Coordinates of C-alpha atoms (C1' of nucleotides) in Angstrom, one line a residue:
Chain A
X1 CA 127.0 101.3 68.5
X2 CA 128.1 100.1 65.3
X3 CA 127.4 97.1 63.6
X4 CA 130.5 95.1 62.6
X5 CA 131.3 93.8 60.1
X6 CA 129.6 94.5 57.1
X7 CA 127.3 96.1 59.6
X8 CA 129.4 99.2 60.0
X9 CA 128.8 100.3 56.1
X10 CA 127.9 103.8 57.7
X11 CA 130.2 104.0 60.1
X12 CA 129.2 107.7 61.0
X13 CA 125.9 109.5 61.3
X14 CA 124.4 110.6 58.0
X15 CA 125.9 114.3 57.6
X16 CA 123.4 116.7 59.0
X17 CA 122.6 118.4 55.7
X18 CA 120.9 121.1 54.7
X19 CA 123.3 122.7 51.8
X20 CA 124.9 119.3 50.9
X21 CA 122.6 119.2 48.2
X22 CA 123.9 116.1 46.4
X23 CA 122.4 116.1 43.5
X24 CA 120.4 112.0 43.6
X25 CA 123.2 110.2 42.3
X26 CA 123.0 110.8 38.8
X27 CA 122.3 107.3 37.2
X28 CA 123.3 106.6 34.1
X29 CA 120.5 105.7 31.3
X30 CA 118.7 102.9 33.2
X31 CA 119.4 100.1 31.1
X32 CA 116.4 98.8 29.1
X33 CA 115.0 96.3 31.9
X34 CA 113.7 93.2 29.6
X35 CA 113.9 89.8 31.5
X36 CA 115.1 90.6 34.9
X37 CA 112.1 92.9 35.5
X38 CA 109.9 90.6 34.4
X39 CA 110.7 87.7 36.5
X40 CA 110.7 89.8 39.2
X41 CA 107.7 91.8 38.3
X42 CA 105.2 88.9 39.4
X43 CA 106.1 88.9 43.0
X44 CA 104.2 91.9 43.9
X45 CA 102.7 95.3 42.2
X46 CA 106.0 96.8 42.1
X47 CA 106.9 96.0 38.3
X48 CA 103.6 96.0 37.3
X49 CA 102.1 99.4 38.2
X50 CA 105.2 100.8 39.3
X51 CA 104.0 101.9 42.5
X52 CA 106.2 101.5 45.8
X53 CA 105.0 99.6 48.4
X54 CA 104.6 101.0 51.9
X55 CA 108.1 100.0 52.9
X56 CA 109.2 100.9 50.1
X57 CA 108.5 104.3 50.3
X58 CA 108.8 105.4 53.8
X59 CA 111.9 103.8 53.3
X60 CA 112.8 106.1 50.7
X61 CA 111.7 109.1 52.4
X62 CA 114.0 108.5 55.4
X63 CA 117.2 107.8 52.6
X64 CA 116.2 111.1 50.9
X65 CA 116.6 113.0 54.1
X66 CA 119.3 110.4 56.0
X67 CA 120.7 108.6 53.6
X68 CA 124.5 109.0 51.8
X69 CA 124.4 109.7 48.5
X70 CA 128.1 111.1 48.4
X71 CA 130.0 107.5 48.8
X72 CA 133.0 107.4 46.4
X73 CA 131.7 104.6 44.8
X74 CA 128.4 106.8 44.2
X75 CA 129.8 109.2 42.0
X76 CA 130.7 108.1 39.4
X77 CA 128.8 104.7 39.5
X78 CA 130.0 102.1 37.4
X79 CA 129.5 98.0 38.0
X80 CA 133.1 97.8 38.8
X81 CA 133.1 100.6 41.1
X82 CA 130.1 99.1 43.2
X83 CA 131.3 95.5 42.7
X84 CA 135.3 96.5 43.9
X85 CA 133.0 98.7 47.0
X86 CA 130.9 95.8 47.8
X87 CA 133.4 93.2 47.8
X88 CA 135.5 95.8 49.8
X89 CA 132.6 96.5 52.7
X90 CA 131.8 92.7 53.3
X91 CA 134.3 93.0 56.1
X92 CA 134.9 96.3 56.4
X93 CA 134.0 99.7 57.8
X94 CA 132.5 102.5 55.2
X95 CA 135.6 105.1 56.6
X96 CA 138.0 102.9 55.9
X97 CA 137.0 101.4 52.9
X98 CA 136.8 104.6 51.4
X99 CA 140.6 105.4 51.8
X100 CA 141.7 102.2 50.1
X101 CA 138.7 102.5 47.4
X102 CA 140.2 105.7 46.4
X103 CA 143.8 104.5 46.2
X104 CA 142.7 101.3 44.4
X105 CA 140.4 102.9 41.6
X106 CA 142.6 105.0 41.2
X107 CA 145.9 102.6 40.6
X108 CA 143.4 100.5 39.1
X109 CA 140.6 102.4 37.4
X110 CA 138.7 99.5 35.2
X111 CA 137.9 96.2 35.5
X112 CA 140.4 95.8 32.5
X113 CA 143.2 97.5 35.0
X114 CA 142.6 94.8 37.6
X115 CA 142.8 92.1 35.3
X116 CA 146.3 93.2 33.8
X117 CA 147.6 93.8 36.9
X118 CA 149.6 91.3 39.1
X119 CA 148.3 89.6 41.8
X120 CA 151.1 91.6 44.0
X121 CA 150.0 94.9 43.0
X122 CA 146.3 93.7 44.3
X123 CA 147.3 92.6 47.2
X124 CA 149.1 95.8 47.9
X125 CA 146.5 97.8 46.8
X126 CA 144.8 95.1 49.4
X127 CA 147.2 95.1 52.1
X128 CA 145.2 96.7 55.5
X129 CA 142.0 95.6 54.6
X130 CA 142.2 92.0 55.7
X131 CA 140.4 89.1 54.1
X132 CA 143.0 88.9 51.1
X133 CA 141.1 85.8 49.9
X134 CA 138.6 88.7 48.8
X135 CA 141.0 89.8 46.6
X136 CA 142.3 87.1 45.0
X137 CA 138.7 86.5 43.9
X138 CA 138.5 90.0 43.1
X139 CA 141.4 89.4 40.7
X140 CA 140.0 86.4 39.4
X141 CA 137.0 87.6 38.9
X142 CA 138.3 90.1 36.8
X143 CA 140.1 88.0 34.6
X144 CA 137.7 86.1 33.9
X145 CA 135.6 88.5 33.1
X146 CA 137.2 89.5 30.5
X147 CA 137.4 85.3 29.3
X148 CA 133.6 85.3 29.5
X149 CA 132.0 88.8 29.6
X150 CA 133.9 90.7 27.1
X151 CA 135.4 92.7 30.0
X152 CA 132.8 93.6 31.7
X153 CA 130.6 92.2 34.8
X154 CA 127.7 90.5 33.2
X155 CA 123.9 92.1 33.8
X156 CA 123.0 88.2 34.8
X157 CA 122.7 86.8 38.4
X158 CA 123.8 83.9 38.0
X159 CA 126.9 84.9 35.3
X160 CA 127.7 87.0 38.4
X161 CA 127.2 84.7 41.0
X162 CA 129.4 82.0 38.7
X163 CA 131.9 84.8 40.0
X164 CA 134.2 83.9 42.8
X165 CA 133.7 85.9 45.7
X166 CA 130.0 86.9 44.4
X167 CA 126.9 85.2 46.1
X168 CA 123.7 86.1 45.9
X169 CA 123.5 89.3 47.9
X170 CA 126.9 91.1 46.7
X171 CA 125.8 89.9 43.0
X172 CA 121.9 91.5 43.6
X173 CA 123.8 94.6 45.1
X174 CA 125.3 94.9 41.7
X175 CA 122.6 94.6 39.6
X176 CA 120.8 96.9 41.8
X177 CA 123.2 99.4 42.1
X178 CA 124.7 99.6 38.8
X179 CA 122.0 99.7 36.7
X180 CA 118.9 99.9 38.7
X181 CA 118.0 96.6 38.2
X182 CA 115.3 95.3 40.4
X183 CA 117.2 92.3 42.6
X184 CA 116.7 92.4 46.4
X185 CA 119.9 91.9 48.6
X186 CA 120.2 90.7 51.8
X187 CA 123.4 91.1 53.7
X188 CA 123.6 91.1 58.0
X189 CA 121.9 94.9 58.1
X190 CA 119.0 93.7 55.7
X191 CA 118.4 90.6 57.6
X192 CA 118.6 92.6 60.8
X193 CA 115.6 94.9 59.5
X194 CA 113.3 92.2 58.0
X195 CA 113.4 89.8 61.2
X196 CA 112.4 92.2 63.6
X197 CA 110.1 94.0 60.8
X198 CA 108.4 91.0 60.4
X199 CA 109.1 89.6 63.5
X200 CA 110.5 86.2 62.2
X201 CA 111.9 84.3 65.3
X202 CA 115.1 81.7 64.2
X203 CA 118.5 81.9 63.4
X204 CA 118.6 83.9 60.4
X205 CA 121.8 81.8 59.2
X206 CA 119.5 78.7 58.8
X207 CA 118.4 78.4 55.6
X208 CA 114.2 77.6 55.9
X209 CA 114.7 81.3 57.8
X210 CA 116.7 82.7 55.2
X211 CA 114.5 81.8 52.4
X212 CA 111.7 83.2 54.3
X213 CA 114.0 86.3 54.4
X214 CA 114.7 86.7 50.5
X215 CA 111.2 86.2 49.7
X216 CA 110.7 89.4 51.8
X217 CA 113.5 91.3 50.7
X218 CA 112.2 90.6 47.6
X219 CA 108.7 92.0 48.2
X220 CA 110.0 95.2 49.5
X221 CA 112.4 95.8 46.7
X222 CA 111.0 98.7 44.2
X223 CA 111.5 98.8 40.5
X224 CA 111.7 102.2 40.7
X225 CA 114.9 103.8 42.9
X226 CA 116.2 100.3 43.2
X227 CA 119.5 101.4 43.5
X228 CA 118.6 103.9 46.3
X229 CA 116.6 102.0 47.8
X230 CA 119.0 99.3 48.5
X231 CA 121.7 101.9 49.8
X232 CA 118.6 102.9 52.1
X233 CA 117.9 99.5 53.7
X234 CA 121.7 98.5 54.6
X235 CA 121.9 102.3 55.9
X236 CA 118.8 101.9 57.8
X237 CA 120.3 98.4 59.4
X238 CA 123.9 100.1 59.7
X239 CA 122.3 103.3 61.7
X240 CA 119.1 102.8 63.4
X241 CA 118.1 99.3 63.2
X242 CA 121.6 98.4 65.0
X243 CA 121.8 94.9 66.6
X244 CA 121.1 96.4 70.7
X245 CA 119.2 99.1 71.0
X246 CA 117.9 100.2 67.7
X247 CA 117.1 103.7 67.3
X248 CA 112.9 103.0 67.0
X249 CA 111.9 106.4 67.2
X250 CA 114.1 107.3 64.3
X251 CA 112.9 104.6 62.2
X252 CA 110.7 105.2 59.5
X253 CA 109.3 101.7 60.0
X254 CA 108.4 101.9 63.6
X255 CA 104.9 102.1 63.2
X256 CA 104.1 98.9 60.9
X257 CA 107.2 97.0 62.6
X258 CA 106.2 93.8 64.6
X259 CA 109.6 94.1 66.7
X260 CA 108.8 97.2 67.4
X261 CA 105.1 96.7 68.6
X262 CA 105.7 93.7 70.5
X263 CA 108.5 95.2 72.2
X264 CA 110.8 91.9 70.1
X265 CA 113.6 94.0 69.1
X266 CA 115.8 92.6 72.3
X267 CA 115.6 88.9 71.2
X268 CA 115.2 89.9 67.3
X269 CA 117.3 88.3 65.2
X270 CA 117.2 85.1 66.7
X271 CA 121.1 84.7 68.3
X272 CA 122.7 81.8 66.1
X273 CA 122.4 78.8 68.3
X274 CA 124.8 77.5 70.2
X275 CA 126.9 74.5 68.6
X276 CA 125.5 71.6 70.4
X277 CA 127.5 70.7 72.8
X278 CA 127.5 67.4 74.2
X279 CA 125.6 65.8 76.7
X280 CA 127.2 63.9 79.7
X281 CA 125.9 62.4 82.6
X282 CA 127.1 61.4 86.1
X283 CA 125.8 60.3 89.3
X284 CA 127.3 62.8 92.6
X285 CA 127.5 60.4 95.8
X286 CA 126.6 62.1 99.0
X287 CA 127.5 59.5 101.6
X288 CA 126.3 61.2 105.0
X289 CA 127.2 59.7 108.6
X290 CA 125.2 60.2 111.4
X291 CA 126.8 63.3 112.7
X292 CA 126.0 65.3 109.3
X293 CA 129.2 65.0 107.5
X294 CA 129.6 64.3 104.3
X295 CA 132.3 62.3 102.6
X296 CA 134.6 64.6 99.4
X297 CA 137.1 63.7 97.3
X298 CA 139.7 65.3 95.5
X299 CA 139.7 65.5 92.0
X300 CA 142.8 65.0 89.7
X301 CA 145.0 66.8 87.8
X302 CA 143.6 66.5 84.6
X303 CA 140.1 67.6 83.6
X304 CA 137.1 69.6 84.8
X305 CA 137.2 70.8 88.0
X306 CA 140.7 69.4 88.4
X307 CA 142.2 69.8 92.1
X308 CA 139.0 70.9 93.4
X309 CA 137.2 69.2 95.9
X310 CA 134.2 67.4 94.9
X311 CA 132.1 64.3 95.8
X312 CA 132.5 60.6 94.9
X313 CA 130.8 59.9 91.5
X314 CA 129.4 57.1 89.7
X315 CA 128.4 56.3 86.1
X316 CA 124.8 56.4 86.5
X317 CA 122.6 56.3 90.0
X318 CA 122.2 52.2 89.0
X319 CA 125.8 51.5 89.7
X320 CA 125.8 54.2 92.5
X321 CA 125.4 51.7 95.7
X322 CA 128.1 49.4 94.5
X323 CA 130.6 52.6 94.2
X324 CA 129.3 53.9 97.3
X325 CA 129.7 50.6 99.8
X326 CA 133.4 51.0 98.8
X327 CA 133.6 54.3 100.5
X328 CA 131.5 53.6 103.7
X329 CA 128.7 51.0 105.3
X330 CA 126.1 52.5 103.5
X331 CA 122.1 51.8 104.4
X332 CA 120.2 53.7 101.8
X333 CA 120.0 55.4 98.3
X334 CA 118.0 58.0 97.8
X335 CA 117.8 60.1 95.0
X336 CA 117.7 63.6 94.8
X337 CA 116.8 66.3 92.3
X338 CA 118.9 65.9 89.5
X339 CA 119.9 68.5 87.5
X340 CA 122.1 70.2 84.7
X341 CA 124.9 71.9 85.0
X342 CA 126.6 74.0 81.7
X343 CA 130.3 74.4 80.5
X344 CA 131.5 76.2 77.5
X345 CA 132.1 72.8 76.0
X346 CA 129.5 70.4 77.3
X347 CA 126.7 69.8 79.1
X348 CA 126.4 67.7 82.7
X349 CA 123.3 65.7 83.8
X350 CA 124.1 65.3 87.2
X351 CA 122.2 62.8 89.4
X352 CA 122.6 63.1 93.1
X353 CA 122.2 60.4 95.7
X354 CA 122.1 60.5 98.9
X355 CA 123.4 57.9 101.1
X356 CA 122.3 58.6 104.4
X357 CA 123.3 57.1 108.1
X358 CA 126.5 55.7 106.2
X359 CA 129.3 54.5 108.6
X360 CA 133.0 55.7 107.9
X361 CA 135.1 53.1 107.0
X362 CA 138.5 53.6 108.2
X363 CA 140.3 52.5 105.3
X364 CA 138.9 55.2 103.1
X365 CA 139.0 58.3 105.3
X366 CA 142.5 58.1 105.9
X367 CA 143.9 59.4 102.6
X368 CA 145.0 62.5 101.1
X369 CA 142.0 63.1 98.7
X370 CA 139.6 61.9 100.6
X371 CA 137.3 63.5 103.7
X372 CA 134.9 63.7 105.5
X373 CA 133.4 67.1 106.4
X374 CA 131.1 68.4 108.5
X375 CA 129.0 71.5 107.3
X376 CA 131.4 74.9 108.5
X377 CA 134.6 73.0 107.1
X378 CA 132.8 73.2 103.3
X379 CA 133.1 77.1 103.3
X380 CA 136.7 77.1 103.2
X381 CA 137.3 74.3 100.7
X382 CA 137.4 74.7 97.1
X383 CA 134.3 73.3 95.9
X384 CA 132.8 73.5 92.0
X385 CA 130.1 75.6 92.3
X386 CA 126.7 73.3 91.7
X387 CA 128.7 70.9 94.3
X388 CA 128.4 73.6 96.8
X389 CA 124.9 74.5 95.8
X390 CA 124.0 70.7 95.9
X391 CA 125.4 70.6 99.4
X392 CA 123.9 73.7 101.0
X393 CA 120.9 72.0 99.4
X394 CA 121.1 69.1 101.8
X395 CA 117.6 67.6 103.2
X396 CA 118.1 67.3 107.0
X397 CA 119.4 63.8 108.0
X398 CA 116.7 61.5 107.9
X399 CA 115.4 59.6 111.1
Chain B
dA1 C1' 141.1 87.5 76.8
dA2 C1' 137.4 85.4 75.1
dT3 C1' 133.8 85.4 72.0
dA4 C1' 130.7 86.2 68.1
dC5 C1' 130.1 86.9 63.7
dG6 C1' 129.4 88.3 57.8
dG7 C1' 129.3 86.6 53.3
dG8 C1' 131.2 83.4 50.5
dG9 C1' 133.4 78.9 49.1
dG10 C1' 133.9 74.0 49.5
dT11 C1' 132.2 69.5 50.6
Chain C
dA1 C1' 123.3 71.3 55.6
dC2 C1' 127.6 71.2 57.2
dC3 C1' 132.2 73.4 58.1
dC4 C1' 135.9 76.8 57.1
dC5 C1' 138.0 81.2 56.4
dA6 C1' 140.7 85.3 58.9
dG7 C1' 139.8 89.3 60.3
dT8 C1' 137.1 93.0 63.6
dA9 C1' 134.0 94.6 67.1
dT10 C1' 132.1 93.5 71.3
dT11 C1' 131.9 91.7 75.9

DNA sequence: AATACGGGGGT
DNA sequence: ACCCCAGTATT
């Protein structure tokens, strides 16, 4: 069950191995870590005493045993690389993005490269990915990189976010990745793992929920193994912590997970609610005679329920009794249970009334679309499906 | 066939 | 805080 998306970064099982023995991805010379680790440093012990935290490390200890550590863009690992991978996996699969990495690197080996080239040659370089908006930002990008940044990516957040097609999370993936820095991410695998880690309820798309979200991500991050530890949490989200069932007894996190423990990881995260759709309400006639039938009407051509057979309806249950002593001689009103019925596009209020002991009128029984029916004709009409449950609902005629 | 959705941009 | 994008994976 893989992720989409984004979500399918590992699109196959870690490889089983013993003799891989990839070397930890040699990292260059962590760059001196003045400002950025400071800022950072105050949200939790992590800069300060350079200790991991407990998700941190068990976190760790699963990538050191599960993890990849043999992606292209791994080896050698340069900002570009990891920028050109990262904008490459926000809609893509980790098999094939590493095909078209290859080819593109390759063609296109520095950020320098990219921004000489034409914007044809990206887009062929593109073409089978998808998303070629991506890499006419990439290109951008590029260029002006070399305008602002002397033709490199710049070691800043927000000069990288300034980027097009760079937010927060691809940006923090660089800095992280690159050069170690310590900046949390938080694509769909990492929010994934902290909702149902912490067991925040809400659609993680909203933003009070999303803040909530960074703040963790930010917690969790390490200054030390940043880069591998932010491999290891999309990995984790993209292999075990899948959207239906997760693989908990794999996970290194199982035990402190609230998810997990509450047995959450079902509803966890919170499904993005649906658009509201808009309300409408009606009032359903059921105009009864004494012998139990019940008078239907045929509905039109155009809209919901179109050519079905349905009952007479009114605006609201207020102007019910004038709409209903046009159909027959009617005595009483009596409301029923009202209640909602759902389509893909709106919602229905629907208040029943029943008119019982109401005399035919001859007038209106002797049309096409109208009829009255008794209870066995019903089964073999074509009714909307809360109309028959409405009518096989039917009190008994009334004394 | 319909539906849901990521991560970013624009308003 | 809202919609839009333009593809893919899932149902």
């Amino acid at each position: 069950m893989v992720e989409r998306h984004a979500g399918g970064r590992l699109a196959y099982p870690a490889p089983a191995g013993r003799h891989r023995r990839h070397r930890q991805p040699r990292r260059r010379e962590r760059p001196h870590q003045g400002p950025a680790l400071r800022i950072h440093a105050g949200a939790g012990l992590n800069g300060r005493f350079h200790t991991l935290n407990v998700f941190a490390r068990e976190l760790l200890r699963w990538y050191d045993h599960h993890g990849r550590k043999d992606l292209p863009w791994q080896h050698p690992r340069s900002a570009y690389r990891v920028w050109l991978s990262e904008i490459m996996l926000q809609q893509t699969q980790v098999v094939t993005v590493m095909g078209y990495f290859q080819r593109f690197v390759d063609r296109l080996p520095t950020l320098r490269d990219l921004a000489e080239a034409d914007e044809d040659t990206v887009l062929a370089l593109w073409s089978g990915l998808g998303y070629y908006r991506r890499a006419r930002f990439l290109h951008q990008a590029a260029r002006l990189c070399m305008e602002r940044h002397d033709g490199d990516l710049p070691r800043d957040l927000d000069a990288l976010m300034n980027l097009p097609g760079i937010g927060r999370s691809t940006a923090g993936a660089i800095l992280a990745q690159a050069h170690g820095l310590r900046f949390p991410i938080l694509d769909g695998n990492v929010k994934r793992v902290l909702t149902r880690y912490h067991g925040i309820a809400g659609f993680p798309g909203e933003s009070a929920i999303e803040k909530k979200l960074w703040l963790h991500a930010d917690e969790h991050t390490p200054a030390k193994r940043t880069a591998d530890y932010t491999q290891a949490i999309m990995d984790l989200g993209a292999t075990v912590c899948v959207r239906s069932k997760p693989a908990c007894l794999l996970c290194p996190q199982a035990a402190t997970c609230v998810a997990h423990r509450d047995g959450l990881t079902a509803v966890l995260p919170t499904v993005k609610p649906g658009k509201k759709v808009p309300t409408r309400s009606v009032a359903m006639l059921l105009v009864r005679d004494k012998r139990g039938r019940v008078l239907l009407e045929r509905r039109g051509p155009q809209g919901v329920w179109s050519g079905l057979w349905s009952l007479p309806e009114a605006v609201d249950a207020d102007t019910a009794p004038a709409v209903a002593a046009t159909l027959a001689r009617v005595r009483q009103a009596d409301p029923l249970p009202a209640f909602t019925h759902v389509f893909s596009h709106y919602k229905l209020d629907v208040s029943p009334i029943l008119f019982d002991h109401a005399a035919p009128l001859a007038a209106v029984a002797d049309r096409a679309d109208r009829r009255w029916c008794n209870r066995d004709e019903l089964a073999s009409l074509g009714l909307p499906a809360p109309v028959r449950t409405l009518l096989d609902n039917l009190p008994e005629i009334s004394p």
